Structures are given as C-alpha cells and as structure tokens.
Coordinates of C-alpha atoms and ligand atoms in Angstrom, one line a residue:
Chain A
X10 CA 107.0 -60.2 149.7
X11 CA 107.7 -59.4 153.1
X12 CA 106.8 -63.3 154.2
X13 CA 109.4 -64.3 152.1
X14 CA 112.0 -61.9 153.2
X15 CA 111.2 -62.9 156.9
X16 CA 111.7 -66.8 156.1
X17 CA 115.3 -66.3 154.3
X18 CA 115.9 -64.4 157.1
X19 CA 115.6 -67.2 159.5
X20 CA 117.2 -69.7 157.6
X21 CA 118.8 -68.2 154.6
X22 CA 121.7 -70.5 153.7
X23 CA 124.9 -69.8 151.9
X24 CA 125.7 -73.1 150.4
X25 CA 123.9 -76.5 150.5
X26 CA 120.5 -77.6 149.3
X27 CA 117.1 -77.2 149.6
X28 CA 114.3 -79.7 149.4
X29 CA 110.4 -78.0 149.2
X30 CA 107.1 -79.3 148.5
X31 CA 107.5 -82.0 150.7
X32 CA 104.1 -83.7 151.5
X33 CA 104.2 -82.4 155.8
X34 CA 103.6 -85.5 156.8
X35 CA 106.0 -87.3 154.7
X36 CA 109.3 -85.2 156.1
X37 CA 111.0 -87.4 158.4
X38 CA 111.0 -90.4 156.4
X39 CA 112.7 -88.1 153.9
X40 CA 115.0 -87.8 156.0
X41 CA 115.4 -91.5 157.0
X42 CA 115.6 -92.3 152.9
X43 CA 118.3 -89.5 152.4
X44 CA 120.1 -90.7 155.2
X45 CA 120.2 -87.5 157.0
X46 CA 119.8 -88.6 160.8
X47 CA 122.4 -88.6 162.8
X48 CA 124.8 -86.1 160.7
X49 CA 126.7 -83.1 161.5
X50 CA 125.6 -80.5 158.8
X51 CA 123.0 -78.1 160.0
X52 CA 119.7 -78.7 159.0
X53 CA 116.5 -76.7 159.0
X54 CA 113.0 -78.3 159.2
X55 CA 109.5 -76.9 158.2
X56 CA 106.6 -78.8 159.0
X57 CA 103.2 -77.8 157.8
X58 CA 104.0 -74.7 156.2
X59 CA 101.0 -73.1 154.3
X60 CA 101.6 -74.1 150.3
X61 CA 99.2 -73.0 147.6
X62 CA 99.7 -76.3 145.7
X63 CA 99.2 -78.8 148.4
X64 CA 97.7 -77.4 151.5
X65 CA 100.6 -78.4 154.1
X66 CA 103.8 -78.8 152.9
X67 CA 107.2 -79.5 154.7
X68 CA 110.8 -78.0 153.5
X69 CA 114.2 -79.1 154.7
X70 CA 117.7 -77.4 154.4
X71 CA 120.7 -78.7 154.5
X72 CA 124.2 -76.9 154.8
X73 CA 126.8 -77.7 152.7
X74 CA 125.4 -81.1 151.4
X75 CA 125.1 -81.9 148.3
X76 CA 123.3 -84.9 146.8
X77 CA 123.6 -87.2 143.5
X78 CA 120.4 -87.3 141.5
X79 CA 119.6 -91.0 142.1
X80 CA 119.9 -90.1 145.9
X81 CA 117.5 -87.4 145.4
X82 CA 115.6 -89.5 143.1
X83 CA 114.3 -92.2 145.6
X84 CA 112.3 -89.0 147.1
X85 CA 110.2 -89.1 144.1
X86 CA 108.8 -92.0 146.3
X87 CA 107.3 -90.4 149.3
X88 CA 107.2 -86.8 147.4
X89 CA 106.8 -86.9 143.7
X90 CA 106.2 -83.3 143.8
X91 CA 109.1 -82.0 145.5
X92 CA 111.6 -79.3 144.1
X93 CA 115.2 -79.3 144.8
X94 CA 117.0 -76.3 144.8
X95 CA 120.8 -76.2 144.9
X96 CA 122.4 -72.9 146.7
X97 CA 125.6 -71.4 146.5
X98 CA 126.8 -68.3 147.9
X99 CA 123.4 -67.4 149.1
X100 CA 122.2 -68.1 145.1
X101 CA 119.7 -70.8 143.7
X102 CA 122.2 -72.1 141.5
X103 CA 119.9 -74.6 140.4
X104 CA 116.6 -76.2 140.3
X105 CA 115.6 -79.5 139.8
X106 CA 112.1 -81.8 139.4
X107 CA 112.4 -85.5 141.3
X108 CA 112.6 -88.0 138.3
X109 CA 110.7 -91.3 139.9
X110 CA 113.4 -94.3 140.3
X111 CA 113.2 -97.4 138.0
X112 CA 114.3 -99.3 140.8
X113 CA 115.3 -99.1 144.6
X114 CA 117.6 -101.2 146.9
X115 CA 117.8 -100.9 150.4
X116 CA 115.0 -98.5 151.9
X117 CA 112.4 -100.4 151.8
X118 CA 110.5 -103.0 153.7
X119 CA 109.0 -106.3 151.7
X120 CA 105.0 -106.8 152.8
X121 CA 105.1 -110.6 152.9
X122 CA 105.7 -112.1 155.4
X123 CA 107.5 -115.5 153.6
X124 CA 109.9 -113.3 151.6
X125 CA 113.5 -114.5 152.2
X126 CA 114.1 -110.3 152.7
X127 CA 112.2 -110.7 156.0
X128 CA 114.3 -113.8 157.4
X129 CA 117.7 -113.5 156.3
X130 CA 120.2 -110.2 156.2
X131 CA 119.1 -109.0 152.8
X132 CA 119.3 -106.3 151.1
X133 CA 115.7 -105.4 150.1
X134 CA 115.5 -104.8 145.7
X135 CA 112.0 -103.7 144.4
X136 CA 111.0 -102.4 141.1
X137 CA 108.6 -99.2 141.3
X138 CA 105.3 -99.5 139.6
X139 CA 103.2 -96.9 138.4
X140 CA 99.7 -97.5 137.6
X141 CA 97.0 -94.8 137.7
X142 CA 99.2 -92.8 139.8
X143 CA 99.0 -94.9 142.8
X144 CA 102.7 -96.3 143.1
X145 CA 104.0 -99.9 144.3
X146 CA 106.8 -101.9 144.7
X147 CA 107.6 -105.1 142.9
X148 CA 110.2 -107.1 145.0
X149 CA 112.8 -108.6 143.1
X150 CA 113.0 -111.3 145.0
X151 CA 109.0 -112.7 146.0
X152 CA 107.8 -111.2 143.2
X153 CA 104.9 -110.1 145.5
X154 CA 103.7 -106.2 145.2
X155 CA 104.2 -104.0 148.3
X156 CA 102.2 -100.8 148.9
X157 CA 104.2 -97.7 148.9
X158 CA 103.0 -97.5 152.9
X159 CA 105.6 -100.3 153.8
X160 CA 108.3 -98.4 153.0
X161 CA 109.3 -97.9 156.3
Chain B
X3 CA 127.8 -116.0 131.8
X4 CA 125.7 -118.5 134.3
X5 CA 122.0 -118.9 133.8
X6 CA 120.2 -119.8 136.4
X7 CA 116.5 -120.9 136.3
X8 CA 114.6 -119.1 139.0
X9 CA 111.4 -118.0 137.4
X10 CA 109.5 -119.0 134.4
X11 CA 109.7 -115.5 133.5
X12 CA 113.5 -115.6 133.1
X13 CA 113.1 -118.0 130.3
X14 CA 112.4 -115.9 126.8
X15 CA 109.8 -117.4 124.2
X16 CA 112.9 -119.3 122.6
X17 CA 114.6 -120.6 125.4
X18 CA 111.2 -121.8 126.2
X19 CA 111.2 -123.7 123.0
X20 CA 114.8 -125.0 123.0
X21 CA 114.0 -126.7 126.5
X22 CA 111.0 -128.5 124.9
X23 CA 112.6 -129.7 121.7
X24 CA 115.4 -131.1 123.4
X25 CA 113.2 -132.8 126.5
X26 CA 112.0 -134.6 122.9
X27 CA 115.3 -136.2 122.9
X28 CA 115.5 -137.4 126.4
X29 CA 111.9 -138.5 125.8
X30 CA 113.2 -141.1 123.0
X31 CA 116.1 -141.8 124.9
X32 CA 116.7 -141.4 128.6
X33 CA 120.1 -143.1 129.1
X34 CA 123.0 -140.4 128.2
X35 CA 125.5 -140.0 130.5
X36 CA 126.6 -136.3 128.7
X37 CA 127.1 -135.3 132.3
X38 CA 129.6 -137.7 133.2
X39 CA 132.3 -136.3 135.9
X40 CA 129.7 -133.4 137.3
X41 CA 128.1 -133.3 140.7
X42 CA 124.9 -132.0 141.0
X43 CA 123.5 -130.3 144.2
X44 CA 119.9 -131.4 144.9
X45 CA 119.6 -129.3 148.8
X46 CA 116.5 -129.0 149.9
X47 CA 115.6 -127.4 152.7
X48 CA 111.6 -128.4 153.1
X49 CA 111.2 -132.3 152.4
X50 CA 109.2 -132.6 148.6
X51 CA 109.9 -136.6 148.4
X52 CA 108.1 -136.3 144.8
X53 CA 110.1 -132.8 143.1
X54 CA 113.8 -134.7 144.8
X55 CA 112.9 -137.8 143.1
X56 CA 112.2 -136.8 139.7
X57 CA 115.5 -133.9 139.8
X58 CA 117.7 -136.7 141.2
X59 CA 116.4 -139.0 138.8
X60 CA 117.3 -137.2 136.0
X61 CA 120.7 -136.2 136.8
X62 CA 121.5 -139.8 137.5
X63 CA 120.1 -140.4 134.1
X64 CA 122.3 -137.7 132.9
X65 CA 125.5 -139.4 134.5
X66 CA 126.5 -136.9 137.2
X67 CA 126.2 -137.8 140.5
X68 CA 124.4 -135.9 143.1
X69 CA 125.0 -135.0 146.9
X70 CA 122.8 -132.9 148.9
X71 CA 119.7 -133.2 151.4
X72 CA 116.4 -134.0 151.6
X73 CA 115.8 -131.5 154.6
X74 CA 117.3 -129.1 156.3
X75 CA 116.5 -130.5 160.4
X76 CA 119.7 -132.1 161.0
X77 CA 121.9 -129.9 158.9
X78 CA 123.9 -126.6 159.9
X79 CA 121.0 -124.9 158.6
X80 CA 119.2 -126.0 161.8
X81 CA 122.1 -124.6 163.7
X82 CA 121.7 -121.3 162.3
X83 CA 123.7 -121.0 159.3
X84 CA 122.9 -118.1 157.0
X85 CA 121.6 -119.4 153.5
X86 CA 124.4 -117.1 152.0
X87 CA 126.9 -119.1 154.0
X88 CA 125.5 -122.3 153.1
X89 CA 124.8 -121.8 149.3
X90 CA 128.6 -120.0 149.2
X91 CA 130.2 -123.3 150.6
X92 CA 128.0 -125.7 148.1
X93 CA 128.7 -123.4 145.2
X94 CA 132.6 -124.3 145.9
X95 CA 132.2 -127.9 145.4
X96 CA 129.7 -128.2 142.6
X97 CA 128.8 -127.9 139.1
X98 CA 125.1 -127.0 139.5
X99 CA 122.3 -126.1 142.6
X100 CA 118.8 -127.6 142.8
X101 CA 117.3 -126.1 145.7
X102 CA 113.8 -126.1 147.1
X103 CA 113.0 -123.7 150.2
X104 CA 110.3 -122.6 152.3
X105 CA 110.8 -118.3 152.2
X106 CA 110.1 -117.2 149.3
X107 CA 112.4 -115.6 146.9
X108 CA 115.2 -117.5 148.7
X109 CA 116.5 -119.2 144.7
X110 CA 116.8 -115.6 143.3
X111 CA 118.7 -115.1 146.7
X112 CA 120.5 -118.2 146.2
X113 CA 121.4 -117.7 142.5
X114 CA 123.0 -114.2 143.1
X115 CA 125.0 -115.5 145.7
X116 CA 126.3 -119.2 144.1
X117 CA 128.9 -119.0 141.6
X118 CA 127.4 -122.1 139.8
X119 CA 123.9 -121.9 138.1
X120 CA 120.8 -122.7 140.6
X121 CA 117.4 -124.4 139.6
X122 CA 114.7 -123.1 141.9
X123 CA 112.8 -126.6 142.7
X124 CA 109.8 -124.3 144.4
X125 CA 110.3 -121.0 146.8
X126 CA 107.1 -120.9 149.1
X127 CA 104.0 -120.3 146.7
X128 CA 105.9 -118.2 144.8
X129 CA 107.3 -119.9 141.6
X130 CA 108.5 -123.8 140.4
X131 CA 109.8 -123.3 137.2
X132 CA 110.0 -127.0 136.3
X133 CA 106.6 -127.6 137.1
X134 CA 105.4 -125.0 134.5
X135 CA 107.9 -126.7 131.7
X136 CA 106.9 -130.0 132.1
X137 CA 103.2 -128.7 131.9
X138 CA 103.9 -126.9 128.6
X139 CA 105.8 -129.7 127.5
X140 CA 102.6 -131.8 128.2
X141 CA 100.4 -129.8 126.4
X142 CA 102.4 -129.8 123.3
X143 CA 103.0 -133.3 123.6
X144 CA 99.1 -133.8 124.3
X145 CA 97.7 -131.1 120.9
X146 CA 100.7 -131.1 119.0
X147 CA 101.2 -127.3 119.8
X148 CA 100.8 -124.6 122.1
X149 CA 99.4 -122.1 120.1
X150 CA 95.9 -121.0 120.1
X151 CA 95.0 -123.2 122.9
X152 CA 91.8 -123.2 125.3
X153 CA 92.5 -124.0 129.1
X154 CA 89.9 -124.2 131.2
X155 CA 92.2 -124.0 135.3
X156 CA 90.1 -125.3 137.8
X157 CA 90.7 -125.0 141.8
X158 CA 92.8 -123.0 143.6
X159 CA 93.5 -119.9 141.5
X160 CA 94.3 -117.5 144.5
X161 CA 97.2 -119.6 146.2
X162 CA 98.1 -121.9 143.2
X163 CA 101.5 -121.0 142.1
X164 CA 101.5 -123.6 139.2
X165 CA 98.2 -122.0 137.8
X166 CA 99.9 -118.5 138.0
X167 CA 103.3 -119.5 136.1
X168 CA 101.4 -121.7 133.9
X169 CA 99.4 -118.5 132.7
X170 CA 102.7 -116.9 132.1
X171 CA 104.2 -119.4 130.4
X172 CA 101.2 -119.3 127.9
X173 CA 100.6 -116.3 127.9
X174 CA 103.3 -116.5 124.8
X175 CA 101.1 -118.3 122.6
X176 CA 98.2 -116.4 122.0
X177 CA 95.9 -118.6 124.4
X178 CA 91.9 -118.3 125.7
X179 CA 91.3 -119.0 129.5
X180 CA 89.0 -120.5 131.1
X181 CA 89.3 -119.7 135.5
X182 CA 87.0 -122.2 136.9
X183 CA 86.8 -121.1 140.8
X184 CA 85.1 -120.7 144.2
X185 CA 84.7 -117.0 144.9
X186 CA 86.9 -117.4 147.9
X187 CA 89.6 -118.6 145.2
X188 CA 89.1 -116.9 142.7
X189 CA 92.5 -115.8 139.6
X190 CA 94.7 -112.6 141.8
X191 CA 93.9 -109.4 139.8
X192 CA 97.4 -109.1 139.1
X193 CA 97.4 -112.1 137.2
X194 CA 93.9 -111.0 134.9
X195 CA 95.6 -107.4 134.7
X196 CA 99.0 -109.9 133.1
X197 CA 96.3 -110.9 130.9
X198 CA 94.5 -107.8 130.1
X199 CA 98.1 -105.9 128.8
X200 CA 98.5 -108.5 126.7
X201 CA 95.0 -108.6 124.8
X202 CA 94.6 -112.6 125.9
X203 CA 90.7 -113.4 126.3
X204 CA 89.8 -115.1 129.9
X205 CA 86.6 -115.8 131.5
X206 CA 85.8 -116.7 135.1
X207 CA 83.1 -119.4 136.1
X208 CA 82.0 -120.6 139.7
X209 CA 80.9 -124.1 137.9
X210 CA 83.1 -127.1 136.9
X211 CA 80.0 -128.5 134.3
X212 CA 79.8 -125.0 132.3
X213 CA 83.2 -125.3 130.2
X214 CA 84.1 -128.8 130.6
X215 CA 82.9 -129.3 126.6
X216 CA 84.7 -126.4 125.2
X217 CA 87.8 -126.6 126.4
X218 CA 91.2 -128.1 124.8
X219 CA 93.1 -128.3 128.2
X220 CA 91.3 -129.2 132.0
X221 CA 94.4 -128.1 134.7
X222 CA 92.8 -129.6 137.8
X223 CA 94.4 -128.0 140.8
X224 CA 93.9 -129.3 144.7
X225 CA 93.1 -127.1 147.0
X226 CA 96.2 -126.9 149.6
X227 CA 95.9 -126.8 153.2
X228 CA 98.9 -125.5 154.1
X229 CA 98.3 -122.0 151.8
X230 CA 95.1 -121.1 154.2
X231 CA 95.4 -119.2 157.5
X232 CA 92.1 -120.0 158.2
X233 CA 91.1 -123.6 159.1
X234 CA 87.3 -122.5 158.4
X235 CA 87.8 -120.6 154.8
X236 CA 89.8 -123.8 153.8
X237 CA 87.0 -126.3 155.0
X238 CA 84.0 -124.2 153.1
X239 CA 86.0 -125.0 150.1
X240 CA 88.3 -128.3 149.7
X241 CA 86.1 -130.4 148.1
X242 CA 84.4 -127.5 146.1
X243 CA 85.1 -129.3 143.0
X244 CA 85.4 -133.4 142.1
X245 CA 85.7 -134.8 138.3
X246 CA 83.5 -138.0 137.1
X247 CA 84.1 -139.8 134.4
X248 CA 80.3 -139.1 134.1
X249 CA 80.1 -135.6 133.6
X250 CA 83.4 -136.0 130.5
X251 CA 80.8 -137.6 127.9
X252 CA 80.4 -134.2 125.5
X253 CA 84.3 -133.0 125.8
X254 CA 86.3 -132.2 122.7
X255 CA 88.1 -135.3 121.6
X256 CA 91.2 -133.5 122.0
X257 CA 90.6 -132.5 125.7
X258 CA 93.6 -133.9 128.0
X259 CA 93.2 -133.7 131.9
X260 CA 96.4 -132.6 133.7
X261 CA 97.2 -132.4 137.3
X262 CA 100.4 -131.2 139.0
X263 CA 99.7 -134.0 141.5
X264 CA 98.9 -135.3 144.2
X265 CA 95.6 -135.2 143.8
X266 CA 93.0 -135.7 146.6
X267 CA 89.4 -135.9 146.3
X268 CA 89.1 -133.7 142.8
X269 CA 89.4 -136.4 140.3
X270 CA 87.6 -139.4 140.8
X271 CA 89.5 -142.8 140.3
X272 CA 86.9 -143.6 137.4
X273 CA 88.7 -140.6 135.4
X274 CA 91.8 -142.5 135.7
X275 CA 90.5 -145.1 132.7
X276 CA 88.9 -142.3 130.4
X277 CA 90.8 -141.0 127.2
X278 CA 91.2 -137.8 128.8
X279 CA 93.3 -138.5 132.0
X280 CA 96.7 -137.5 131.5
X281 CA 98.5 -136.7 134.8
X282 CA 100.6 -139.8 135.3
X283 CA 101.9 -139.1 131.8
X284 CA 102.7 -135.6 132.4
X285 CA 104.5 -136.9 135.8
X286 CA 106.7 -139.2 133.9
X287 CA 107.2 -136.0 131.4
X288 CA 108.7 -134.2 134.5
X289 CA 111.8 -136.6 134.5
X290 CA 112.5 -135.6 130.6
X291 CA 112.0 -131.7 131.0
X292 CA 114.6 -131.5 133.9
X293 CA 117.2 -133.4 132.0
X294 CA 116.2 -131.0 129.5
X295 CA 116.7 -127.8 132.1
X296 CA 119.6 -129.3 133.4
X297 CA 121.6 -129.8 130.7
X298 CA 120.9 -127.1 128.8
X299 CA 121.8 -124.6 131.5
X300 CA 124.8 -126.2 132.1
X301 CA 125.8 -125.8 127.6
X302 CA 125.4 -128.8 126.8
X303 CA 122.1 -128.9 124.9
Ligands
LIG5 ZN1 109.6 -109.9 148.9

C-alpha cells in the first residue's frame, strides 16, 4: 500500500488520462502512434516498472488529454493488454480495455518493397489480422501481409 | 456508383458470371460499336505489347476510341509527375482507365483517385484481373462448366500471380487442386491457408508425370526471370518442367492445356498439334472477356 501511495505521489494527476500495462519496450512507439511527441501537455513516463502480469511493464500520463476510442484503439496494436484509465479531479472516472482495430490508416509502414505506399506520397491502409494470436497487417493496397514489426 | 476492376476478389460469384455470359456474346459477334462516342484510356506505364494489344483491340471493337501510352519513358511521368497527378488529369478527359504499372498496388491507388472507373491491366506480381477472367472463361468454354473441376497448376506457384488469382477465382466452384512444383517454387502458404478455410482439397507434387492423367485442367506456368533476385535460384529451376506430346497419351479426354503465354521451353512445339493444347484459343478468348469487362463496368452489359 505504501508503494502505491509513494507513486500517486510523484505523479498523481488531476485531470487527463492514464495508459498502463504497456509492454516496456513498446512505450515510445505508443507514443509515436498516439501522436504524442512534440506536444505541450505534461506527460509522465514509466519504463520497466515491476508488473505482476507481464514482468516489465511501461505506463504513461498525460495531463489534460483526452482521447477518442479509435485513437486509443490502434494501441491494441503494439499493447493488446493495456488499460486506459480516464481521471478527473484526481478520480478514475473510468476504465477501459483496448478493443483491437478492424483497420488502420496511416501508422504503419508496408513490408514490400514494390508497394506503390513505398514510392509515392501515400497514405498507408492495412487490415489487421488475427490468427493464433500473432497479429499482421493486410495492405489494402499490395495485398501483401506485413508483420506487426514493420509498423514503424 | 463507379466500379472499378482492380482485383479478382472485387468481383462477387455473380458478377463473375455476368462477365462470362456476356463475353458469350462478343464471342458470336465481335463487331458492336455500343461504345460509340467514348474514349478509352489504355496508359501504361511498363511496356506489355501483348495485354495493350488485346485491351486496345477490344475497345476498338467496342467503337470507342482510345488514347494513352505504351510506356511511361518519354512521358511526364519520367519527369517526375506524381501518379495522383497524372491519373487526376486523365480521369478529366475520359470515360474509362486501363492502366498497367510496375509498383504494386498502384490500380487500387489509381481507382481511388480517378473519377472514372480503372481496369488494373497487371500491378507488379500482385494481381491481373483480366487474365484470371479470360482463364475462367476458358475453362468453361473448354468443360462446359466450372464446377467441380480438377486443375492440376504447374510452374511457378511462388511468384505466379495468375496461378494465385486463378485459385481465387475458383475457389467459388467447389474445385480439387493439383500444385505441381519445384520446392524452390512451391504454392505461398497464404494461398493453401485460402484453401484450407474454405474446405477445397489440394495436393502438392514435385513431378509433372504423377497427375497429368487425372486431371481436367493442366495451367502451365513459365518460370519468370524477372520475379527472382537471385540469378542462381532462377537457373536451378527454369527448365524444371517441359510438356511432350509423349507423356499426354493416358490424359482424360476432357483434359485442355492452358497457358497465360508466352511460353518458353515448357511446352514442347509437338503439344501444339495434340487435342489437348488450348492456349492460342484462350488468347483469342482474352479479346472477348475484356469487351466483356469493359462494357459491363461502364452499364452497358
Ligand atoms: Zn503494400
């Protein structure tokens, strides 16, 4: 209990949102996919935290931000097990699971070589696939699968 | 709304269908000018004197006229131009776009850009939607059906884009395959998972004799130089495989031997005189499936 007190201590915040259970090594690009570099809110990064679940874990705050679900959604990429929580006056207002996106546009990176996305200015369209939970992306445009490593 | 033909899988079961039943017509009679008045884009950015000749053909035979290129070297496009630019500005001043391109995916590009439907004459190795028709149309034309049908696809199965849409295409009426294939070129995974959701039954063979007798369809494919990065992986197997009229002597009287042509060294000329060879046919089949395409995207088939 006392852990916990310390942490909210450090960086308690009173309105914005929370984002935990972040694989450690996957928290910068979660922050290149939510578009977060480069702004003006403050932001608190954890890297390799100690997490029960998943050994290291990373968790970032962000003051006074607040994000659409499909925003959040694309996460679900990169951290399928991550838990948003939404704060307001110092309260978890609300908690939410990552639903994993049908589709994405623009954050990722098309694998082959020949696609048109890697020639021309654009804008990169891939269906996400599931299959034995090892996720890929279909690009809409080569039709060719990309591994989930290319995404940036 | 515009419908564009990009990929074979844009086509449902039926439109599938309605494109072959009215190439029928244009088979009996290739002289209707119900296109009179349009002008047809044929640009084409990598030279493919055979694909240009048969689209141009048939919207000539249609009664529109055509503009366009037959590559892109001394065109803006050498200078630079964006293919959004260039497919924007063509889009203006016709009623359709044929296009052919070396980047795959560059027709979906195309087709969500143009504000006139776009036929994708070939993006890369990734798909040629016209090809895949006229094969379909060749094997109904050749067993007077497409259901329940045993091809036996010989060659390149890695790189071969018209053995992968072909498979697709089929893969709508309940068929058996037959991968005949170097290990080195052996049917993607991808494709045989395709196959496995679906329940369709495929087997894979490294020898050409072992289902030549069973099989309604042979689709010889050539190995292409071009698809290989490495000079010594495409040498170990370009003449893996070679057809004699010889080794045809037990085949199903039914059997028909296609070929998406040109062929190199895979079938021998002596096939050329046997009841089976069928590739010059399904060439000439080509000219009556893209009148087909063409004027049914545009409404009026
Ligand atoms: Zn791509």
């Amino acid at each position: 209990m006392e852990n916990i007190n310390k942490e909210l201590k450090v960086s308690a915040l009173e309105n914005g949102t929370v984002l935990d259970h972040i694989p450690a090594e996957n928290v910068y690009k979660a922050l290149d996919i939510l578009g977060l570099k480069g702004i003006g809110n403050q932001i608190t990064i954890g890297i390799n935290l100690s997490s029960k679940l998943f050994g290291k874990k990373g968790i970032i705050k962000i003051a006074d931000r607040f994000f659409q679900d499909d925003e959040l959604n694309k996460l679900a990429l990169i951290a399928p097990h991550a838990t948003v929580n939404i704060i307001r006056n110092f309260q978890v207002v609300e908690k939410k699971k990552l639903v994993m996106p049908h589709e994405i546009t623009g954050i990722a990176k098309c694998m082959n070589p020949k696609c048109i996305t890697n020639h021309q200015p654009v804008r990169t369209r891939f269906t996400v696939l599931e299959e034995d939970g090892e996720i890929s992306l279909l690009c809409h445009y080569c039709e060719k699968r990309s591994d989930i490593k290319s995404l940036f | 709304m515009k419908k564009s033909l990009i990929s074979i899988q844009d086509f449902s079961k039926e439109e599938i269908l309605h494109v072959l039943e009215t190439a029928k017509e244009f088979e009996k009679n290739r002289v209707q000018n119900i296109l009179e008045g349009k002008v047809i884009a044929c640009i084409f950015f990598e030279p493919s004197t055979r694909t240009r000749l048969s689209f141009e053909t048939a919207v000539n035979r249609l009664g529109a006229k055509v503009i366009g290129f037959s590559d892109a070297t001394n065109t803006s496009v050498s200078k630079g131009e964006t293919l959004k630019d260039t497919i924007k500005m063509v889009s203006n001043y016709v009623d359709m776009i044929i296009m052919r391109h070396p980047l795959e995916g560059s027709s979906r590009y195309a087709s969500e850009v143009s504000s006139v439907p776009v036929v994708n004459a070939g993006d890369g190795a990734n798909q040629h939607p016209s090809q895949t028709l006229l094969d379909l149309y060749t094997i109904m034309q050749t067993q007077g059906r497409l259901d329940h049908l045993k091809i036996n696809m010989v060659g390149d199965l890695k790189y071969g884009r018209t053995t992968h849409s072909l498979l697709q295409a089929m893969s709508h009426f309940s068929p058996e395959f037959i991968f005949t294939a170097p290990e080195e070129l052996k049917m993607p995974v991808e494709y045989k998972d395709f196959l496995n959701e679906r329940g369709i039954k495929y087997t894979e063979t490294t020898s050409l004799e072992e289902h030549l007798d069973d099989c309604d369809i042979l689709y010889m494919t050539r190995v292409q130089q071009e698809r290989f990065t490495d000079p010594m992986e495409y040498e170990k197997v370009k003449d893996v495989y070679r057809l004699k009229a010889s080794m045809l002597e037990n085949v199903k009287p039914n059997m028909k031997i296609l070929h998406p042509l040109p062929r190199v060294n895979e079938i021998d000329q002596d096939v050329d005189e046997t009841p089976y060879a069928y590739y010059f046919k399904q060439a000439e089949n080509g000219l009556y499936v893209r009148m087909s395409i063409i004027s049914c995207l545009l409404g009026y088939r």
